[in-house]
Amino acid sequence: MTGLASTVRAIAAATALLAATIVAAVPAMAAEPLVDVDWVKANTGQPGIVFVDARGQTDFLRGHIPGAVNTDYGKDGWRVKKGDVPGVFPDDPATLAALIGGLGIDNSTHVVLVAPGANSSDMGMATRMYWTFKVLGHDNVSILNGGMNAYLAELDANKNPANPLEKGAAKVEPKSFNVALRQDMLIDDNAVKAALDAGTLMVDNRDNDQYLGVNRHGASKASGTIPGAVNLPQSWMTENGGGMFRDAKTLATLYKAAGVPTSGEQISFCNTGHWASIGWFVSSEILGNKDVQMYDGSMVSWTNAGLPTEQKISIDQ
């Protein structure tokens, strides 16, 4: 019996080793693009998960998801100015790697991005950072649907926030984050012009007044849109323009109404790649169209380069 028991133990050990080897050989799965408040509550404090709160520091200090870290989306270096074009991806991704590592994130971390959630536009903080992580080769990233507003919306009997909150500054242990740059996700003016000439669909995620040419971004050199572009405003992507993304079925209906397919090559753009990141996120991550790209510089870069525009309503600016 002793010999049999030894054999059984040896077989069990070999089986466990084989299983461990198989698991180690399988690459980490990409996270779900959207998580909800229940998921957050179930996973708060879990090792390997970092909640990145993109709200202003004052709001963060008053109360945030326990263990969350804070970043200033506009000032910390997620987007930088190049020439006359504000808010584009930096030339040296090492600066982003240092920023991300300083938030206690390494390449095994599941990052959950938390925008304010007051409206569709501020959800662009999360979608733009999400796109940035993808460009850097990090797929283990999600967005809290509805942002912090959704987390704070649940109230107790005394109408105080029902979900746990932590006050004060975050305690962060810096980590090392390595970049695996996806260069093909970074498209410049020339690449967009070549795609346009080849018949690729251009999707303008700005508000309709800017698409038509009635108004324009202050840094843009001309009004209107890229010739032949169709308009799919970013405010359509969320429920009543708020912080909660619409479901895939509803989004597909809205895409059809706007004349935008849910598959095939297309390029999302706006003024400087903020609203376009919302359109890209919905197309790529919710509707599953992996042939969509985002034009980082968008209309500010396009018009500053003197490329052609189409103005559907012509008025004096």
Short mmCIF file of C-alpha atoms in Angstrom, two decimals:
data_model
loop_
_atom_site.label_atom_id
_atom_site.label_comp_id
_atom_site.label_asym_id
_atom_site.label_seq_id
_atom_site.Cartn_x
_atom_site.Cartn_y
_atom_site.Cartn_z
CA MET A 1 0.00 0.00 0.00
CA THR A 2 2.90 2.32 0.77
CA GLY A 3 4.22 1.89 -2.75
CA LEU A 4 0.77 2.54 -4.22
CA ALA A 5 0.33 5.67 -2.11
CA SER A 6 3.71 6.96 -3.26
CA THR A 7 2.74 6.33 -6.87
CA VAL A 8 -0.57 8.16 -6.42
CA ARG A 9 1.21 11.12 -4.82
CA ALA A 10 3.74 11.21 -7.64
CA ILE A 11 0.98 11.17 -10.27
CA ALA A 12 -0.89 13.95 -8.43
CA ALA A 13 2.23 16.06 -8.21
CA ALA A 14 2.98 15.59 -11.90
CA THR A 15 -0.61 16.48 -12.79
CA ALA A 16 -0.45 19.66 -10.67
CA LEU A 17 2.84 20.63 -12.29
CA LEU A 18 1.40 20.10 -15.76
CA ALA A 19 -1.67 22.17 -14.91
CA ALA A 20 0.48 24.97 -13.54
CA THR A 21 2.60 24.91 -16.66
CA ILE A 22 -0.47 25.14 -18.90
CA VAL A 23 -1.89 28.06 -16.88
CA ALA A 24 1.44 29.87 -16.99
CA ALA A 25 1.60 29.43 -20.76
CA VAL A 26 -1.81 31.03 -21.32
CA PRO A 27 -1.58 34.83 -21.70
CA ALA A 28 -3.64 37.00 -19.36
CA MET A 29 -7.12 37.63 -20.72
CA ALA A 30 -8.17 41.19 -21.48
CA ALA A 31 -10.52 42.61 -18.87
CA GLU A 32 -14.13 43.44 -19.60
CA PRO A 33 -14.25 46.99 -20.98
CA LEU A 34 -17.02 48.05 -18.58
CA VAL A 35 -17.60 47.14 -14.95
CA ASP A 36 -20.49 48.25 -12.76
CA VAL A 37 -20.77 49.44 -9.17
CA ASP A 38 -21.56 45.95 -7.86
CA TRP A 39 -18.35 44.66 -9.44
CA VAL A 40 -16.42 47.50 -7.80
CA LYS A 41 -17.84 46.74 -4.36
CA ALA A 42 -17.07 43.04 -4.78
CA ASN A 43 -13.48 43.72 -5.83
CA THR A 44 -12.44 46.67 -3.66
CA GLY A 45 -9.27 45.79 -1.78
CA GLN A 46 -8.46 42.81 -3.97
CA PRO A 47 -4.76 42.44 -4.82
CA GLY A 48 -3.78 43.25 -8.39
CA ILE A 49 -6.59 45.78 -8.96
CA VAL A 50 -5.98 49.53 -8.98
CA PHE A 51 -8.82 52.04 -9.25
CA VAL A 52 -7.62 55.21 -10.98
CA ASP A 53 -9.84 58.18 -10.08
CA ALA A 54 -9.62 60.97 -12.68
CA ARG A 55 -11.65 63.53 -10.72
CA GLY A 56 -10.17 66.73 -9.37
CA GLN A 57 -7.99 66.40 -6.30
CA THR A 58 -10.45 68.22 -4.03
CA ASP A 59 -13.28 65.81 -4.82
CA PHE A 60 -10.91 62.86 -4.49
CA LEU A 61 -9.73 63.94 -1.04
CA ARG A 62 -13.33 64.35 0.16
CA GLY A 63 -14.14 60.75 -0.63
CA HIS A 64 -13.12 58.04 -3.08
CA ILE A 65 -13.33 54.30 -3.61
CA PRO A 66 -11.18 52.74 -0.87
CA GLY A 67 -7.63 52.18 -2.11
CA ALA A 68 -8.09 54.29 -5.26
CA VAL A 69 -5.32 56.51 -6.61
CA ASN A 70 -5.79 59.94 -8.14
CA THR A 71 -4.49 61.41 -11.39
CA ASP A 72 -5.03 64.77 -13.04
CA TYR A 73 -6.15 63.85 -16.56
CA GLY A 74 -5.40 67.29 -17.95
CA LYS A 75 -2.08 68.01 -16.25
CA ASP A 76 -0.26 64.78 -15.42
CA GLY A 77 0.89 63.98 -18.96
CA TRP A 78 -1.77 61.66 -20.37
CA ARG A 79 -1.95 64.18 -23.23
CA VAL A 80 0.65 66.75 -24.26
CA LYS A 81 0.86 69.74 -26.58
CA LYS A 82 2.69 69.36 -29.89
CA GLY A 83 3.13 72.63 -31.73
CA ASP A 84 -0.31 74.20 -32.07
CA VAL A 85 -2.13 70.96 -31.32
CA PRO A 86 -3.10 70.44 -27.66
CA GLY A 87 -3.69 67.13 -25.96
CA VAL A 88 -2.07 64.43 -28.09
CA PHE A 89 -0.14 61.25 -27.30
CA PRO A 90 3.44 62.10 -26.20
CA ASP A 91 6.39 61.40 -28.50
CA ASP A 92 8.18 59.50 -25.74
CA PRO A 93 5.92 56.83 -24.18
CA ALA A 94 8.46 56.44 -21.38
CA THR A 95 6.87 59.50 -19.79
CA LEU A 96 3.56 57.67 -19.63
CA ALA A 97 5.25 54.54 -18.28
CA ALA A 98 6.71 56.61 -15.43
CA LEU A 99 3.33 58.22 -14.74
CA ILE A 100 1.55 54.87 -14.67
CA GLY A 101 4.19 53.16 -12.56
CA GLY A 102 3.98 56.06 -10.12
CA LEU A 103 0.31 55.20 -9.62
CA GLY A 104 1.27 51.74 -8.36
CA ILE A 105 0.49 49.99 -11.63
CA ASP A 106 2.62 47.31 -13.26
CA ASN A 107 2.02 45.09 -16.27
CA SER A 108 0.00 42.55 -14.28
CA THR A 109 -2.37 45.12 -12.74
CA HIS A 110 -6.05 45.23 -13.59
CA VAL A 111 -6.65 48.96 -14.02
CA VAL A 112 -10.16 50.31 -13.44
CA LEU A 113 -10.65 53.89 -14.63
CA VAL A 114 -13.09 56.11 -12.75
CA ALA A 115 -14.30 59.31 -14.44
CA PRO A 116 -16.59 61.82 -12.71
CA GLY A 117 -19.59 60.47 -14.64
CA ALA A 118 -21.61 63.69 -14.73
CA ASN A 119 -22.01 63.61 -18.52
CA SER A 120 -20.86 61.85 -21.66
CA SER A 121 -17.97 64.25 -22.25
CA ASP A 122 -16.32 63.64 -18.91
CA MET A 123 -16.54 59.89 -19.51
CA GLY A 124 -14.05 60.80 -22.25
CA MET A 125 -11.44 61.10 -19.49
CA ALA A 126 -11.78 57.37 -18.93
CA THR A 127 -12.08 56.38 -22.59
CA ARG A 128 -9.03 58.44 -23.58
CA MET A 129 -6.95 56.92 -20.77
CA TYR A 130 -8.31 53.47 -21.73
CA TRP A 131 -7.17 54.02 -25.33
CA THR A 132 -3.78 55.14 -24.03
CA PHE A 133 -3.36 51.93 -22.03
CA LYS A 134 -4.23 49.93 -25.15
CA VAL A 135 -1.67 51.87 -27.21
CA LEU A 136 0.90 51.07 -24.53
CA GLY A 137 0.11 47.36 -24.87
CA HIS A 138 -1.87 46.96 -21.63
CA ASP A 139 -5.17 45.15 -22.18
CA ASN A 140 -6.05 44.53 -18.53
CA VAL A 141 -8.08 47.72 -18.21
CA SER A 142 -11.74 48.55 -17.57
CA ILE A 143 -13.96 51.59 -17.08
CA LEU A 144 -16.49 52.03 -14.28
CA ASN A 145 -19.75 52.55 -16.16
CA GLY A 146 -21.37 55.72 -14.89
CA GLY A 147 -18.19 56.86 -13.22
CA MET A 148 -18.02 58.07 -9.64
CA ASN A 149 -21.53 59.51 -9.93
CA ALA A 150 -22.88 55.97 -10.22
CA TYR A 151 -20.88 54.87 -7.16
CA LEU A 152 -22.19 57.82 -5.13
CA ALA A 153 -25.78 57.48 -6.35
CA GLU A 154 -26.65 54.68 -3.91
CA LEU A 155 -27.87 56.26 -0.65
CA ASP A 156 -28.63 54.87 2.79
CA ALA A 157 -31.77 55.56 4.87
CA ASN A 158 -30.34 58.94 5.88
CA LYS A 159 -29.63 59.85 2.26
CA ASN A 160 -25.89 59.59 2.75
CA PRO A 161 -23.65 57.63 0.34
CA ALA A 162 -24.26 53.95 0.98
CA ASN A 163 -21.05 52.64 -0.60
CA PRO A 164 -17.73 52.70 1.28
CA LEU A 165 -15.63 55.85 0.92
CA GLU A 166 -12.08 56.66 1.93
CA LYS A 167 -10.93 60.22 2.56
CA GLY A 168 -7.55 61.86 2.15
CA ALA A 169 -4.57 61.29 -0.10
CA ALA A 170 -3.73 57.90 -1.53
CA LYS A 171 -0.78 55.85 -0.29
CA VAL A 172 0.99 54.59 -3.39
CA GLU A 173 3.88 52.17 -3.73
CA PRO A 174 5.47 52.93 -7.13
CA LYS A 175 5.95 50.01 -9.51
CA SER A 176 7.62 49.41 -12.85
CA PHE A 177 5.42 49.57 -15.96
CA ASN A 178 6.91 48.43 -19.27
CA VAL A 179 5.60 49.64 -22.63
CA ALA A 180 4.79 47.34 -25.54
CA LEU A 181 3.83 50.11 -27.97
CA ARG A 182 1.16 49.40 -30.57
CA GLN A 183 2.47 51.80 -33.18
CA ASP A 184 -0.36 50.90 -35.58
CA MET A 185 -2.85 52.60 -33.23
CA LEU A 186 -1.10 55.96 -33.65
CA ILE A 187 -2.19 57.50 -36.95
CA ASP A 188 -1.08 60.95 -38.10
CA ASP A 189 -2.37 63.45 -40.66
CA ASN A 190 -0.72 61.68 -43.59
CA ALA A 191 -2.12 58.29 -42.61
CA VAL A 192 -5.62 59.71 -42.26
CA LYS A 193 -5.37 61.50 -45.61
CA ALA A 194 -4.23 58.26 -47.26
CA ALA A 195 -7.11 56.37 -45.64
CA LEU A 196 -9.57 59.04 -46.79
CA ASP A 197 -8.26 58.81 -50.36
CA ALA A 198 -8.63 55.03 -50.17
CA GLY A 199 -12.31 55.35 -49.21
CA THR A 200 -12.14 54.69 -45.46
CA LEU A 201 -15.18 55.99 -43.60
CA MET A 202 -14.51 59.03 -41.41
CA VAL A 203 -16.71 59.34 -38.31
CA ASP A 204 -16.98 62.78 -36.70
CA ASN A 205 -17.82 62.40 -33.00
CA ARG A 206 -18.19 66.14 -32.37
CA ASP A 207 -21.48 67.89 -31.72
CA ASN A 208 -23.54 68.58 -34.82
CA ASP A 209 -22.87 72.34 -34.84
CA GLN A 210 -19.13 71.76 -35.20
CA TYR A 211 -19.67 69.03 -37.79
CA LEU A 212 -21.79 71.40 -39.90
CA GLY A 213 -19.31 74.24 -39.55
CA VAL A 214 -21.47 76.58 -37.48
CA ASN A 215 -18.91 76.61 -34.64
CA ARG A 216 -15.36 75.36 -34.27
CA HIS A 217 -12.66 74.65 -31.70
CA GLY A 218 -10.58 77.69 -30.78
CA ALA A 219 -7.34 76.04 -31.94
CA SER A 220 -8.76 74.89 -35.27
CA LYS A 221 -7.75 76.83 -38.38
CA ALA A 222 -10.94 76.13 -40.33
CA SER A 223 -14.58 75.21 -39.80
CA GLY A 224 -16.36 72.12 -41.00
CA THR A 225 -15.35 68.49 -41.11
CA ILE A 226 -13.19 66.06 -43.06
CA PRO A 227 -14.76 65.72 -46.54
CA GLY A 228 -17.30 62.90 -46.69
CA ALA A 229 -17.36 62.32 -42.93
CA VAL A 230 -20.56 61.26 -41.20
CA ASN A 231 -21.65 62.66 -37.86
CA LEU A 232 -22.14 60.44 -34.80
CA PRO A 233 -22.05 62.77 -31.76
CA GLN A 234 -20.39 61.42 -28.63
CA SER A 235 -23.43 62.45 -26.58
CA TRP A 236 -25.43 59.69 -28.31
CA MET A 237 -23.21 57.04 -26.71
CA THR A 238 -24.55 57.43 -23.18
CA GLU A 239 -28.04 57.43 -21.68
CA ASN A 240 -29.44 60.96 -22.04
CA GLY A 241 -25.91 62.27 -22.43
CA GLY A 242 -25.03 61.20 -18.88
CA GLY A 243 -22.27 58.96 -17.60
CA MET A 244 -23.83 55.55 -18.30
CA PHE A 245 -23.00 53.92 -21.62
CA ARG A 246 -25.93 52.58 -23.62
CA ASP A 247 -26.25 48.85 -24.24
CA ALA A 248 -24.90 47.32 -27.45
CA LYS A 249 -28.33 46.80 -29.02
CA THR A 250 -29.32 50.45 -28.57
CA LEU A 251 -25.95 51.64 -29.79
CA ALA A 252 -26.25 49.52 -32.94
CA THR A 253 -29.62 51.15 -33.64
CA LEU A 254 -28.13 54.62 -33.23
CA TYR A 255 -25.17 53.75 -35.45
CA LYS A 256 -27.57 52.64 -38.17
CA ALA A 257 -29.52 55.89 -37.86
CA ALA A 258 -26.28 57.87 -38.24
CA GLY A 259 -25.16 55.80 -41.23
CA VAL A 260 -22.19 54.27 -39.42
CA PRO A 261 -21.63 50.51 -39.81
CA THR A 262 -20.74 48.49 -36.72
CA SER A 263 -18.01 46.67 -38.64
CA GLY A 264 -15.36 47.54 -41.19
CA GLU A 265 -12.58 50.10 -41.43
CA GLN A 266 -13.37 53.56 -40.10
CA ILE A 267 -11.61 56.39 -38.30
CA SER A 268 -13.11 58.27 -35.34
CA PHE A 269 -12.11 61.90 -34.88
CA CYS A 270 -13.19 65.07 -33.07
CA ASN A 271 -11.13 68.17 -32.24
CA THR A 272 -8.20 66.78 -30.26
CA GLY A 273 -9.01 63.12 -29.64
CA HIS A 274 -11.13 63.37 -26.48
CA TRP A 275 -14.65 62.89 -27.84
CA ALA A 276 -13.24 60.62 -30.54
CA SER A 277 -12.01 58.28 -27.82
CA ILE A 278 -15.64 57.84 -26.73
CA GLY A 279 -16.64 56.90 -30.28
CA TRP A 280 -13.62 54.61 -30.63
CA PHE A 281 -14.37 52.92 -27.30
CA VAL A 282 -17.99 52.24 -28.19
CA SER A 283 -17.15 50.96 -31.68
CA SER A 284 -14.15 48.86 -30.71
CA GLU A 285 -14.86 47.70 -27.18
CA ILE A 286 -18.66 47.59 -26.85
CA LEU A 287 -19.67 46.79 -30.44
CA GLY A 288 -16.53 44.78 -31.18
CA ASN A 289 -15.35 46.50 -34.37
CA LYS A 290 -11.57 46.00 -34.20
CA ASP A 291 -11.11 47.75 -37.56
CA VAL A 292 -11.87 51.18 -36.10
CA GLN A 293 -9.02 53.59 -35.36
CA MET A 294 -8.83 56.89 -33.51
CA TYR A 295 -7.25 60.00 -35.01
CA ASP A 296 -5.39 61.51 -32.07
CA GLY A 297 -4.78 65.01 -33.49
CA SER A 298 -8.24 65.19 -35.10
CA MET A 299 -9.59 68.42 -36.62
CA VAL A 300 -7.10 70.74 -34.93
CA SER A 301 -4.17 68.86 -36.41
CA TRP A 302 -5.98 68.35 -39.73
CA THR A 303 -6.81 72.03 -40.24
CA ASN A 304 -3.44 73.24 -38.95
CA ALA A 305 -1.85 71.06 -41.63
CA GLY A 306 -3.97 72.82 -44.26
CA LEU A 307 -5.82 69.67 -45.27
CA PRO A 308 -9.22 69.95 -47.01
CA THR A 309 -12.45 70.51 -45.12
CA GLU A 310 -16.13 70.38 -45.98
CA GLN A 311 -18.36 73.09 -44.48
CA LYS A 312 -22.03 72.25 -44.79
CA ILE A 313 -23.16 75.63 -43.38
CA SER A 314 -20.97 78.60 -44.23
CA ILE A 315 -21.03 81.58 -41.87
CA ASP A 316 -18.48 84.19 -40.79
CA GLN A 317 -16.42 83.06 -37.80
#
